[in-house]
Short mmCIF file of C-alpha atoms in Angstrom, two decimals:
data_model
loop_
_atom_site.label_atom_id
_atom_site.label_comp_id
_atom_site.label_asym_id
_atom_site.label_seq_id
_atom_site.Cartn_x
_atom_site.Cartn_y
_atom_site.Cartn_z
CA ALA A 1313 -58.34 94.85 -2.31
CA GLN A 1314 -58.40 94.29 1.33
CA SER A 1315 -61.27 92.49 2.93
CA VAL A 1316 -62.23 91.05 6.38
CA THR A 1317 -64.47 88.16 7.12
CA GLN A 1318 -66.08 87.45 10.47
CA PRO A 1319 -67.76 84.13 9.97
CA ASP A 1320 -69.90 84.20 13.07
CA ILE A 1321 -72.82 86.64 13.06
CA HIS A 1322 -73.95 85.95 16.62
CA ILE A 1323 -72.35 84.06 19.48
CA THR A 1324 -73.76 83.30 22.93
CA VAL A 1325 -71.47 82.24 25.84
CA SER A 1326 -72.08 81.70 29.47
CA GLU A 1327 -70.63 84.24 31.97
CA GLY A 1328 -67.26 83.09 33.08
CA ALA A 1329 -66.72 80.91 29.99
CA SER A 1330 -63.88 81.49 27.53
CA LEU A 1331 -64.46 83.30 24.27
CA GLU A 1332 -62.92 83.18 20.78
CA LEU A 1333 -64.20 85.39 17.98
CA ARG A 1334 -62.90 84.53 14.53
CA CYS A 1335 -61.52 86.90 11.92
CA ASN A 1336 -59.94 86.26 8.59
CA TYR A 1337 -58.47 89.00 6.37
CA SER A 1338 -57.29 89.34 2.86
CA TYR A 1339 -54.27 91.50 2.21
CA GLY A 1340 -51.09 90.92 0.30
CA ALA A 1341 -48.55 92.55 2.60
CA THR A 1342 -48.26 92.72 6.38
CA PRO A 1343 -51.47 94.20 7.50
CA TYR A 1344 -52.45 96.53 10.23
CA LEU A 1345 -55.15 94.70 12.22
CA PHE A 1346 -57.65 95.87 14.80
CA TRP A 1347 -60.49 94.75 17.02
CA TYR A 1348 -63.12 97.27 17.94
CA VAL A 1349 -66.08 96.93 20.26
CA GLN A 1350 -69.42 98.74 19.94
CA SER A 1351 -72.16 98.95 22.49
CA PRO A 1352 -75.68 99.60 21.25
CA GLY A 1353 -76.05 103.16 19.84
CA GLN A 1354 -72.45 103.96 20.57
CA GLY A 1355 -69.23 104.63 18.69
CA LEU A 1356 -66.36 102.28 18.32
CA GLN A 1357 -63.77 101.61 21.02
CA LEU A 1358 -60.36 100.10 20.12
CA LEU A 1359 -59.73 96.89 22.00
CA LEU A 1360 -56.34 96.10 20.50
CA LYS A 1361 -54.23 96.49 17.45
CA TYR A 1362 -51.39 94.68 15.66
CA PHE A 1363 -48.92 96.66 13.61
CA SER A 1364 -45.79 94.49 13.83
CA GLY A 1365 -43.62 92.49 16.28
CA ASP A 1366 -45.10 89.98 18.74
CA THR A 1367 -47.93 88.18 17.14
CA LEU A 1368 -49.89 87.91 20.43
CA VAL A 1369 -51.24 91.24 21.41
CA GLN A 1370 -52.86 92.29 24.60
CA GLY A 1371 -55.67 94.73 24.76
CA ILE A 1372 -58.00 96.41 27.16
CA LYS A 1373 -60.63 94.68 29.20
CA GLY A 1374 -58.68 91.43 29.34
CA PHE A 1375 -58.81 90.71 25.58
CA GLU A 1376 -56.03 89.44 23.49
CA ALA A 1377 -55.60 88.45 19.80
CA GLU A 1378 -53.15 86.40 17.85
CA PHE A 1379 -51.96 87.22 14.41
CA LYS A 1380 -51.37 84.13 12.27
CA ARG A 1381 -49.94 84.99 8.89
CA SER A 1382 -50.17 81.45 7.61
CA GLN A 1383 -53.93 81.36 8.25
CA SER A 1384 -54.62 84.99 7.54
CA SER A 1385 -56.35 85.17 10.86
CA PHE A 1386 -56.54 87.48 13.80
CA ASN A 1387 -58.82 85.86 16.31
CA LEU A 1388 -59.93 87.61 19.44
CA ARG A 1389 -59.89 85.74 22.80
CA LYS A 1390 -60.80 86.28 26.43
CA PRO A 1391 -60.38 83.58 29.13
CA SER A 1392 -63.53 84.52 31.11
CA VAL A 1393 -66.29 86.77 29.89
CA HIS A 1394 -68.34 89.14 31.98
CA TRP A 1395 -71.91 90.18 31.36
CA SER A 1396 -70.56 93.66 30.44
CA ASP A 1397 -68.79 92.13 27.41
CA ALA A 1398 -72.12 91.80 25.60
CA ALA A 1399 -71.64 94.02 22.54
CA GLU A 1400 -70.83 93.96 18.80
CA TYR A 1401 -67.30 93.16 17.91
CA PHE A 1402 -65.67 94.29 14.65
CA CYS A 1403 -62.40 93.04 13.19
CA ALA A 1404 -60.74 95.46 10.81
CA VAL A 1405 -57.72 95.81 8.51
CA GLY A 1406 -55.87 98.97 7.70
CA ALA A 1407 -56.44 99.72 4.02
CA GLU A 1408 -53.58 100.23 1.63
CA SER A 1409 -50.91 100.12 4.36
CA SER A 1410 -52.71 102.85 6.27
CA ALA A 1411 -53.58 102.23 9.85
CA SER A 1412 -56.25 104.84 9.94
CA LYS A 1413 -58.29 104.17 6.71
CA ILE A 1414 -59.98 100.99 7.87
CA ILE A 1415 -61.94 98.18 6.22
CA PHE A 1416 -64.32 96.58 8.69
CA GLY A 1417 -65.81 93.12 8.87
CA SER A 1418 -69.55 92.78 9.29
CA GLY A 1419 -69.27 92.14 13.00
CA THR A 1420 -70.04 89.43 15.52
CA ARG A 1421 -72.76 90.06 18.16
CA LEU A 1422 -71.83 88.66 21.45
CA SER A 1423 -74.51 87.73 23.99
CA ILE A 1424 -73.78 86.56 27.55
CA ARG A 1425 -75.85 83.86 29.20
CA PRO A 1426 -76.21 84.42 32.91
CA ASP B 204 -58.72 116.57 25.15
CA THR B 205 -62.08 114.90 25.14
CA GLY B 206 -61.69 112.89 21.95
CA VAL B 207 -63.65 113.05 18.72
CA SER B 208 -66.90 114.93 19.09
CA GLN B 209 -69.96 114.59 16.82
CA ASP B 210 -73.10 116.72 16.69
CA PRO B 211 -75.93 116.07 16.76
CA ARG B 212 -76.07 112.56 18.22
CA HIS B 213 -79.52 111.91 16.72
CA LYS B 214 -81.32 113.47 13.83
CA ILE B 215 -84.81 112.70 12.52
CA THR B 216 -85.65 114.29 9.24
CA LYS B 217 -88.37 114.03 6.58
CA ARG B 218 -87.49 112.57 3.19
CA GLY B 219 -86.32 115.27 0.85
CA GLN B 220 -84.88 117.53 3.50
CA ASN B 221 -81.24 118.52 3.77
CA VAL B 222 -79.21 117.66 6.88
CA THR B 223 -75.73 118.59 8.08
CA PHE B 224 -73.58 116.89 10.66
CA ARG B 225 -70.51 118.21 12.40
CA CYS B 226 -67.33 116.47 13.61
CA ASP B 227 -64.65 117.94 15.75
CA PRO B 228 -61.52 115.76 15.69
CA ILE B 229 -58.85 115.42 18.38
CA SER B 230 -57.01 118.73 18.18
CA GLU B 231 -53.56 117.61 16.93
CA HIS B 232 -54.98 115.12 14.39
CA ASN B 233 -54.66 116.27 10.82
CA ARG B 234 -56.54 113.29 9.26
CA LEU B 235 -60.33 113.07 9.44
CA TYR B 236 -62.51 110.27 8.16
CA TRP B 237 -66.24 109.76 7.66
CA TYR B 238 -67.87 106.30 7.73
CA ARG B 239 -71.43 105.16 7.44
CA GLN B 240 -72.81 102.22 9.37
CA THR B 241 -76.13 100.65 8.51
CA LEU B 242 -77.98 98.33 10.85
CA GLY B 243 -76.22 95.02 11.30
CA GLN B 244 -73.21 95.93 9.24
CA GLY B 245 -69.69 97.17 9.87
CA PRO B 246 -68.77 100.79 9.09
CA GLU B 247 -68.02 101.65 5.50
CA PHE B 248 -65.53 104.25 4.44
CA LEU B 249 -67.04 107.37 2.83
CA THR B 250 -64.27 110.00 2.59
CA TYR B 251 -61.10 111.35 4.24
CA PHE B 252 -59.30 114.63 4.64
CA GLN B 253 -55.73 115.48 5.33
CA ASN B 254 -55.86 118.97 6.73
CA GLU B 255 -58.40 120.80 4.57
CA ALA B 256 -57.80 118.64 1.43
CA GLN B 257 -60.33 115.94 0.60
CA LEU B 258 -58.01 113.19 -0.61
CA GLU B 259 -60.40 110.39 -1.30
CA LYS B 260 -64.14 109.72 -1.77
CA SER B 261 -65.78 106.35 -1.84
CA ARG B 262 -68.20 105.58 -4.62
CA LEU B 263 -70.75 105.18 -1.81
CA LEU B 264 -70.70 108.97 -1.58
CA SER B 265 -73.30 110.00 -4.17
CA ASP B 266 -73.60 113.54 -5.54
CA ARG B 267 -76.18 114.31 -2.75
CA PHE B 268 -73.39 114.03 -0.21
CA SER B 269 -70.76 116.65 0.35
CA ALA B 270 -68.12 116.95 3.02
CA GLU B 271 -65.92 119.90 3.91
CA ARG B 272 -63.15 120.69 6.25
CA PRO B 273 -62.53 124.37 5.52
CA LYS B 274 -59.82 125.21 8.03
CA GLY B 275 -58.41 121.79 8.53
CA SER B 276 -60.11 121.48 11.89
CA PHE B 277 -63.78 120.51 12.18
CA SER B 278 -65.64 118.90 9.33
CA THR B 279 -69.21 118.88 8.07
CA LEU B 280 -71.06 116.23 6.15
CA GLU B 281 -74.15 117.41 4.34
CA ILE B 282 -76.79 115.21 2.72
CA GLN B 283 -79.16 116.89 0.28
CA ARG B 284 -82.56 115.61 -0.51
CA THR B 285 -82.44 112.81 1.96
CA GLU B 286 -83.79 109.41 1.10
CA GLN B 287 -84.90 106.55 3.46
CA GLY B 288 -81.84 104.63 2.39
CA ASP B 289 -79.71 107.35 4.01
CA SER B 290 -80.88 106.26 7.46
CA ALA B 291 -77.73 105.07 9.20
CA MET B 292 -75.11 105.92 11.79
CA TYR B 293 -72.51 108.39 10.50
CA LEU B 294 -69.24 108.00 12.24
CA CYS B 295 -66.33 110.38 12.22
CA ALA B 296 -62.77 109.41 13.11
CA SER B 297 -59.46 111.23 13.26
CA SER B 298 -55.79 110.25 13.35
CA HIS B 299 -52.40 111.78 13.51
CA ARG B 300 -50.42 112.57 10.40
CA THR B 301 -48.05 109.56 10.52
CA GLU B 302 -49.25 106.52 8.69
CA ASN B 303 -49.09 103.93 11.34
CA THR B 304 -51.37 105.39 13.99
CA GLU B 305 -54.88 104.18 14.44
CA ALA B 306 -57.99 106.27 14.09
CA PHE B 307 -60.11 107.33 17.03
CA PHE B 308 -63.83 107.36 16.54
CA GLY B 309 -66.58 109.64 17.72
CA GLN B 310 -69.87 108.50 19.11
CA GLY B 311 -71.59 108.90 15.80
CA THR B 312 -74.69 110.72 14.54
CA ARG B 313 -77.75 108.44 14.12
CA LEU B 314 -79.86 109.68 11.13
CA THR B 315 -83.41 108.53 10.65
CA VAL B 316 -85.22 109.54 7.46
CA VAL B 317 -89.01 109.23 7.70
#
């Protein structure tokens, strides 16, 4: 069965610093991979997705992620964070080759230090 | 199109009462999903519909839970005899009929059972 691991529960970075959020997945075939962001009390907004092709994907709000099959990873990066990036970030994998039935990780809470 | 709409946004109920939530998907989407998210966790899949047919139910969906999508458009999720453990955010998502399209999420319904 598919699974997603986000090893960092909470990360704090300074405003303007770079960010990398880690994600590892378990899936036998080529996965569909996603990063979602959730602000407190809100729904989920898709940041970016990987279905196939170029392993470096660009998303909204200046985020990017790189699919590394050999490491079963899909880490999220941003070169310079803004205070408005403080939120909960979820990595997810499409279950059973479906892009829309999704298995989520437990999330990483991002705090921004002024 | 304004995206996936959920109603109500917040619901407080006494233990033992029944509650019903509504989800209106994006109009051309034929797949509709329900997820549950407890505090500090990622969303967990509950059930999904393709048109009016309920194709899959998670074992998380006890017999107190029932979901319907009678005309293949909006969906309802009912919880009977609510328990404190049912307190969570209930998220609805919809996607287009092709496999490799991502799901779009609503803002969720926050249920508090007191």
